[in-house]
PDB file of C-alpha atoms in Angstrom:
ATOM      1  CA  MET N   3     -84.438-140.663 176.660  1.00 74.00           C
ATOM      2  CA  LYS N   4     -86.829-139.027 179.121  1.00 81.00           C
ATOM      3  CA  ILE N   5     -84.208-139.395 181.848  1.00 87.00           C
ATOM      4  CA  LEU N   6     -81.679-137.526 179.708  1.00 90.00           C
ATOM      5  CA  ASP N   7     -84.254-134.823 178.840  1.00 90.00           C
ATOM      6  CA  ASN N   8     -85.091-134.377 182.521  1.00 88.00           C
ATOM      7  CA  TYR N   9     -81.416-134.287 183.533  1.00 90.00           C
ATOM      8  CA  LEU N  10     -80.626-131.649 180.919  1.00 92.00           C
ATOM      9  CA  PHE N  11     -83.664-129.593 181.978  1.00 93.00           C
ATOM     10  CA  GLN N  12     -82.505-129.728 185.605  1.00 91.00           C
ATOM     11  CA  LYS N  13     -79.045-128.453 184.638  1.00 92.00           C
ATOM     12  CA  ARG N  14     -80.388-125.725 182.329  1.00 93.00           C
ATOM     13  CA  ALA N  15     -82.963-124.679 184.920  1.00 92.00           C
ATOM     14  CA  GLN N  16     -80.386-124.393 187.698  1.00 92.00           C
ATOM     15  CA  GLN N  17     -78.266-122.166 185.494  1.00 92.00           C
ATOM     16  CA  TYR N  18     -81.192-120.044 184.237  1.00 91.00           C
ATOM     17  CA  LEU N  19     -82.744-119.597 187.672  1.00 91.00           C
ATOM     18  CA  GLY N  20     -79.352-118.725 189.164  1.00 89.00           C
ATOM     19  CA  GLU N  21     -78.631-116.047 186.551  1.00 91.00           C
ATOM     20  CA  THR N  22     -82.089-114.581 185.974  1.00 88.00           C
ATOM     21  CA  PHE N  23     -83.838-112.180 188.318  1.00 86.00           C
ATOM     22  CA  ARG N  24     -87.589-112.602 188.377  1.00 86.00           C
ATOM     23  CA  LYS N  25     -89.977-110.077 189.878  1.00 82.00           C
ATOM     24  CA  HIS N  26     -92.579-112.101 191.724  1.00 82.00           C
ATOM     25  CA  HIS N  27     -95.056-111.699 194.516  1.00 89.00           C
ATOM     26  CA  PHE N  28     -98.169-113.427 195.784  1.00 92.00           C
ATOM     27  CA  VAL N  29    -101.255-112.842 193.665  1.00 92.00           C
ATOM     28  CA  ASN N  30    -104.523-114.042 195.138  1.00 91.00           C
ATOM     29  CA  TYR N  31    -107.382-115.200 192.938  1.00 94.00           C
ATOM     30  CA  ASP N  32    -109.350-111.938 193.089  1.00 93.00           C
ATOM     31  CA  LYS N  33    -106.380-109.816 191.994  1.00 93.00           C
ATOM     32  CA  ALA N  34    -105.303-112.102 189.139  1.00 95.00           C
ATOM     33  CA  LYS N  35    -106.569-110.639 185.864  1.00 97.00           C
ATOM     34  CA  THR N  36    -104.406-112.562 183.375  1.00 98.00           C
ATOM     35  CA  ILE N  37    -103.742-116.285 183.780  1.00 98.00           C
ATOM     36  CA  LEU N  38    -101.563-118.731 181.874  1.00 98.00           C
ATOM     37  CA  LEU N  39    -102.696-122.358 182.173  1.00 97.00           C
ATOM     38  CA  LEU N  40    -100.268-125.142 181.327  1.00 97.00           C
ATOM     39  CA  PHE N  41    -101.576-128.646 180.689  1.00 96.00           C
ATOM     40  CA  GLU N  42    -100.740-132.022 179.224  1.00 95.00           C
ATOM     41  CA  SER N  43    -103.132-132.629 176.336  1.00 93.00           C
ATOM     42  CA  ASP N  44    -105.128-135.815 176.115  1.00 88.00           C
ATOM     43  CA  SER N  45    -104.405-138.055 173.130  1.00 84.00           C
ATOM     44  CA  PHE N  46    -107.532-136.969 171.236  1.00 85.00           C
ATOM     45  CA  GLU N  47    -106.794-133.261 171.856  1.00 85.00           C
ATOM     46  CA  LYS N  48    -110.325-132.719 173.191  1.00 87.00           C
ATOM     47  CA  ASN N  49    -109.183-131.499 176.620  1.00 92.00           C
ATOM     48  CA  GLU N  50    -112.735-131.128 177.911  1.00 93.00           C
ATOM     49  CA  SER N  51    -111.671-130.530 181.510  1.00 94.00           C
ATOM     50  CA  ILE N  52    -109.259-127.782 180.401  1.00 95.00           C
ATOM     51  CA  HIS N  53    -111.991-126.065 178.376  1.00 94.00           C
ATOM     52  CA  LYS N  54    -114.294-126.193 181.430  1.00 96.00           C
ATOM     53  CA  ILE N  55    -111.569-124.639 183.574  1.00 96.00           C
ATOM     54  CA  ILE N  56    -110.978-121.898 180.986  1.00 96.00           C
ATOM     55  CA  SER N  57    -114.716-121.199 180.835  1.00 95.00           C
ATOM     56  CA  GLN N  58    -114.922-121.003 184.636  1.00 96.00           C
ATOM     57  CA  LEU N  59    -112.021-118.549 184.772  1.00 97.00           C
ATOM     58  CA  GLN N  60    -113.488-116.415 181.987  1.00 96.00           C
ATOM     59  CA  GLN N  61    -116.838-116.290 183.801  1.00 97.00           C
ATOM     60  CA  ASP N  62    -114.913-114.858 186.753  1.00 96.00           C
ATOM     61  CA  GLY N  63    -113.612-112.085 184.482  1.00 96.00           C
ATOM     62  CA  LYS N  64    -110.113-113.508 183.936  1.00 97.00           C
ATOM     63  CA  LYS N  65    -108.214-113.274 180.650  1.00 97.00           C
ATOM     64  CA  VAL N  66    -106.881-116.790 180.034  1.00 97.00           C
ATOM     65  CA  ALA N  67    -104.193-118.211 177.775  1.00 96.00           C
ATOM     66  CA  ALA N  68    -103.731-121.995 177.756  1.00 96.00           C
ATOM     67  CA  TRP N  69    -100.625-123.758 176.461  1.00 96.00           C
ATOM     68  CA  GLY N  70    -100.504-127.522 176.357  1.00 95.00           C
ATOM     69  CA  PHE N  71     -98.186-130.234 175.143  1.00 95.00           C
ATOM     70  CA  ILE N  72     -98.856-133.581 173.510  1.00 93.00           C
ATOM     71  CA  ASP N  73     -96.244-136.237 172.847  1.00 90.00           C
ATOM     72  CA  LYS N  74     -97.121-136.613 169.154  1.00 89.00           C
ATOM     73  CA  LYS N  75     -95.483-135.409 165.949  1.00 88.00           C
ATOM     74  CA  LYS N  76     -98.552-133.514 164.776  1.00 85.00           C
ATOM     75  CA  VAL N  77    -101.699-132.012 166.261  1.00 83.00           C
ATOM     76  CA  SER N  78    -105.077-131.497 164.691  1.00 80.00           C
ATOM     77  CA  ALA N  79    -106.245-128.760 167.081  1.00 74.00           C
ATOM     78  CA  SER N  80    -106.031-125.267 165.679  1.00 71.00           C
ATOM     79  CA  ILE N  81    -103.409-122.946 167.118  1.00 73.00           C
ATOM     80  CA  LEU N  82    -104.832-119.747 168.542  1.00 75.00           C
ATOM     81  CA  PRO N  83    -103.049-117.056 170.539  1.00 73.00           C
ATOM     82  CA  GLU N  84    -105.073-117.940 173.645  1.00 88.00           C
ATOM     83  CA  PHE N  85    -105.112-121.753 173.208  1.00 92.00           C
ATOM     84  CA  ARG N  86    -102.379-123.872 171.724  1.00 91.00           C
ATOM     85  CA  ILE N  87    -101.033-127.361 171.949  1.00 92.00           C
ATOM     86  CA  LEU N  88     -97.344-127.802 171.235  1.00 93.00           C
ATOM     87  CA  HIS N  89     -96.088-131.095 169.827  1.00 93.00           C
ATOM     88  CA  GLN N  90     -92.751-132.836 169.267  1.00 93.00           C
ATOM     89  CA  LYS N  91     -91.873-130.951 166.087  1.00 93.00           C
ATOM     90  CA  GLN N  92     -92.175-127.672 167.991  1.00 94.00           C
ATOM     91  CA  THR N  93     -89.471-128.721 170.437  1.00 94.00           C
ATOM     92  CA  ASP N  94     -85.794-129.507 170.049  1.00 94.00           C
ATOM     93  CA  PHE N  95     -84.234-132.927 170.545  1.00 92.00           C
ATOM     94  CA  PHE N  96     -84.319-132.465 174.334  1.00 92.00           C
ATOM     95  CA  GLN N  97     -87.997-131.335 174.471  1.00 94.00           C
ATOM     96  CA  LYS N  98     -87.234-127.620 174.924  1.00 95.00           C
ATOM     97  CA  PRO N  99     -89.714-125.459 172.965  1.00 96.00           C
ATOM     98  CA  LEU N 100     -88.276-123.840 169.862  1.00 96.00           C
ATOM     99  CA  PRO N 101     -86.943-120.270 170.270  1.00 96.00           C
ATOM    100  CA  SER N 102     -89.924-118.768 168.400  1.00 94.00           C
ATOM    101  CA  PHE N 103     -92.315-120.058 171.076  1.00 93.00           C
ATOM    102  CA  LEU N 104     -90.064-119.017 173.943  1.00 94.00           C
ATOM    103  CA  ASN N 105     -89.643-115.529 172.466  1.00 94.00           C
ATOM    104  CA  GLU N 106     -93.419-115.191 172.133  1.00 93.00           C
ATOM    105  CA  LEU N 107     -93.872-116.443 175.680  1.00 92.00           C
ATOM    106  CA  GLU N 108     -91.311-114.007 177.079  1.00 90.00           C
ATOM    107  CA  SER N 109     -93.110-111.110 175.385  1.00 94.00           C
ATOM    108  CA  LEU N 110     -96.336-111.874 177.280  1.00 95.00           C
ATOM    109  CA  GLN N 111     -97.044-110.863 180.873  1.00 95.00           C
ATOM    110  CA  PHE N 112     -99.340-112.751 183.265  1.00 97.00           C
ATOM    111  CA  ASP N 113    -100.434-112.211 186.836  1.00 96.00           C
ATOM    112  CA  LEU N 114    -100.708-115.931 187.525  1.00 97.00           C
ATOM    113  CA  LEU N 115     -99.355-119.138 185.999  1.00 97.00           C
ATOM    114  CA  ILE N 116    -101.115-122.391 186.885  1.00 98.00           C
ATOM    115  CA  ASP N 117     -99.435-125.614 185.773  1.00 97.00           C
ATOM    116  CA  LEU N 118    -102.084-128.339 185.735  1.00 97.00           C
ATOM    117  CA  SER N 119     -99.785-131.185 184.710  1.00 94.00           C
ATOM    118  CA  ILE N 120     -99.614-133.950 187.286  1.00 92.00           C
ATOM    119  CA  LYS N 121     -96.460-135.707 186.138  1.00 90.00           C
ATOM    120  CA  PRO N 122     -93.262-134.076 184.850  1.00 91.00           C
ATOM    121  CA  VAL N 123     -93.512-132.925 181.232  1.00 94.00           C
ATOM    122  CA  VAL N 124     -90.187-131.343 180.298  1.00 95.00           C
ATOM    123  CA  THR N 125     -91.677-129.054 177.638  1.00 96.00           C
ATOM    124  CA  LEU N 126     -94.207-127.652 180.115  1.00 96.00           C
ATOM    125  CA  GLU N 127     -91.480-127.256 182.730  1.00 96.00           C
ATOM    126  CA  TYR N 128     -89.502-125.104 180.289  1.00 96.00           C
ATOM    127  CA  ILE N 129     -92.603-123.021 179.570  1.00 97.00           C
ATOM    128  CA  ALA N 130     -93.255-122.559 183.294  1.00 96.00           C
ATOM    129  CA  MET N 131     -89.665-121.499 183.844  1.00 95.00           C
ATOM    130  CA  TYR N 132     -89.525-118.955 180.978  1.00 95.00           C
ATOM    131  CA  ALA N 133     -93.036-117.509 181.379  1.00 95.00           C
ATOM    132  CA  ASN N 134     -93.350-113.948 182.685  1.00 95.00           C
ATOM    133  CA  ALA N 135     -95.771-114.363 185.550  1.00 96.00           C
ATOM    134  CA  LEU N 136     -95.831-112.602 188.900  1.00 95.00           C
ATOM    135  CA  PHE N 137     -96.911-115.768 190.700  1.00 96.00           C
ATOM    136  CA  LYS N 138     -96.397-119.359 189.539  1.00 96.00           C
ATOM    137  CA  THR N 139     -98.122-122.396 190.974  1.00 96.00           C
ATOM    138  CA  GLY N 140     -98.444-126.093 190.209  1.00 95.00           C
ATOM    139  CA  SER N 141     -97.697-129.530 191.579  1.00 93.00           C
ATOM    140  CA  ARG N 142     -94.285-130.466 192.983  1.00 91.00           C
ATOM    141  CA  LYS N 143     -92.305-132.330 190.348  1.00 89.00           C
ATOM    142  CA  ASN N 144     -88.750-131.495 191.423  1.00 85.00           C
ATOM    143  CA  ASP N 145     -86.870-129.343 193.899  1.00 84.00           C
ATOM    144  CA  LEU N 146     -86.194-126.438 191.533  1.00 88.00           C
ATOM    145  CA  PRO N 147     -87.610-123.062 192.609  1.00 90.00           C
ATOM    146  CA  VAL N 148     -89.694-122.557 189.448  1.00 93.00           C
ATOM    147  CA  PHE N 149     -92.997-122.296 191.319  1.00 94.00           C
ATOM    148  CA  ASP N 150     -93.828-119.905 194.142  1.00 94.00           C
ATOM    149  CA  PHE N 151     -96.540-122.228 195.501  1.00 93.00           C
ATOM    150  CA  MET N 152     -96.611-126.003 195.027  1.00 93.00           C
ATOM    151  CA  LEU N 153     -98.987-128.769 195.968  1.00 92.00           C
ATOM    152  CA  ASP N 154     -97.462-132.130 196.776  1.00 87.00           C
ATOM    153  CA  VAL N 155     -99.667-134.459 194.744  1.00 78.00           C
ATOM    154  CA  ASP N 156     -97.555-137.511 195.578  1.00 71.00           C
ATOM    155  CA  ARG N 157     -98.791-137.275 199.167  1.00 66.00           C
ATOM    156  CA  GLN N 158    -102.322-136.700 197.896  1.00 63.00           C
ATOM    157  CA  LYS N 159    -102.056-139.780 195.648  1.00 58.00           C
ATOM    158  CA  ALA N 160    -101.091-141.891 198.642  1.00 57.00           C
ATOM    159  CA  SER N 161    -104.067-140.690 200.693  1.00 58.00           C
ATOM    160  CA  VAL N 162    -106.425-141.092 197.711  1.00 55.00           C
ATOM    161  CA  ALA N 163    -105.180-144.656 197.164  1.00 56.00           C
ATOM    162  CA  ASP N 164    -106.199-145.461 200.751  1.00 59.00           C
ATOM    163  CA  ALA N 165    -109.666-143.923 200.288  1.00 57.00           C
ATOM    164  CA  PRO N 166    -112.462-146.382 199.483  1.00 53.00           C
ATOM    165  CA  ASP N 167    -114.382-144.191 197.014  1.00 55.00           C
ATOM    166  CA  ALA N 168    -113.027-143.894 193.479  1.00 44.00           C
ATOM    167  CA  GLU N 169    -114.211-140.294 193.036  1.00 52.00           C
ATOM    168  CA  ASN N 170    -111.077-138.901 194.656  1.00 58.00           C
ATOM    169  CA  THR N 171    -108.805-139.094 191.621  1.00 79.00           C
ATOM    170  CA  ILE N 172    -105.889-136.745 191.129  1.00 85.00           C
ATOM    171  CA  ASP N 173    -106.333-135.043 187.758  1.00 90.00           C
ATOM    172  CA  GLU N 174    -106.068-131.509 186.394  1.00 93.00           C
ATOM    173  CA  THR N 175    -109.541-130.604 187.671  1.00 94.00           C
ATOM    174  CA  TYR N 176    -108.664-131.729 191.190  1.00 94.00           C
ATOM    175  CA  LEU N 177    -105.350-129.871 191.036  1.00 95.00           C
ATOM    176  CA  PHE N 178    -107.056-126.724 189.723  1.00 96.00           C
ATOM    177  CA  ASN N 179    -109.694-126.811 192.464  1.00 95.00           C
ATOM    178  CA  GLN N 180    -107.045-127.220 195.166  1.00 94.00           C
ATOM    179  CA  ILE N 181    -104.912-124.372 193.818  1.00 95.00           C
ATOM    180  CA  ILE N 182    -107.902-122.031 193.487  1.00 95.00           C
ATOM    181  CA  PHE N 183    -109.046-122.952 197.012  1.00 95.00           C
ATOM    182  CA  TYR N 184    -105.680-121.865 198.428  1.00 93.00           C
ATOM    183  CA  LEU N 185    -105.453-118.755 196.240  1.00 94.00           C
ATOM    184  CA  LYS N 186    -108.884-117.660 197.473  1.00 93.00           C
ATOM    185  CA  SER N 187    -108.136-118.560 201.116  1.00 91.00           C
ATOM    186  CA  ILE N 188    -104.790-116.836 201.563  1.00 86.00           C
ATOM    187  CA  GLN N 189    -105.235-113.181 202.495  1.00 75.00           C
ATOM    188  CA  THR N 190    -102.441-110.622 202.233  1.00 72.00           C
ATOM    189  CA  THR N 191    -102.201-107.027 203.371  1.00 66.00           C
ATOM    190  CA  ASP N 192    -100.554-105.607 200.228  1.00 63.00           C
TER     191      ASP N 192
END
């Protein structure tokens, strides 16, 4: 079923991206005031690493909204405007978020979108595609031009597997730190 969901997403994304104009430009970390984080929720919905990341961003003066997804029929975490976890009943048969969520998402504007999911999660890929963000970043999951800046975590996984120390694991914290490093390092003249 996941193969069919992914295939349908690829087809819908190609059509949407081909027909929809998106205003985008590079936003470095200092200039980003509003950030949308996307993440795959852990099974207990604690998401401690995500909460630490949100806290770090807020300490830097950023306004953060975090949208996650869990492959369950129900969630126990409360839904807030700035933090929510979508579940299966909030998506259609092919894992696309229901129109009410997409309409809400399209009404919001962000400077920066950071997708912290490591593996492909179709629901989060839809959210990344429909979100209004000037600059979108995440890990490479396919060849669609959804993101403006991508990290290739498959290559990183291979180099981490060869490393002797077990501390070098690829998770959302690692991905976040790498993305922020590049966003702080790249300097533009605009």
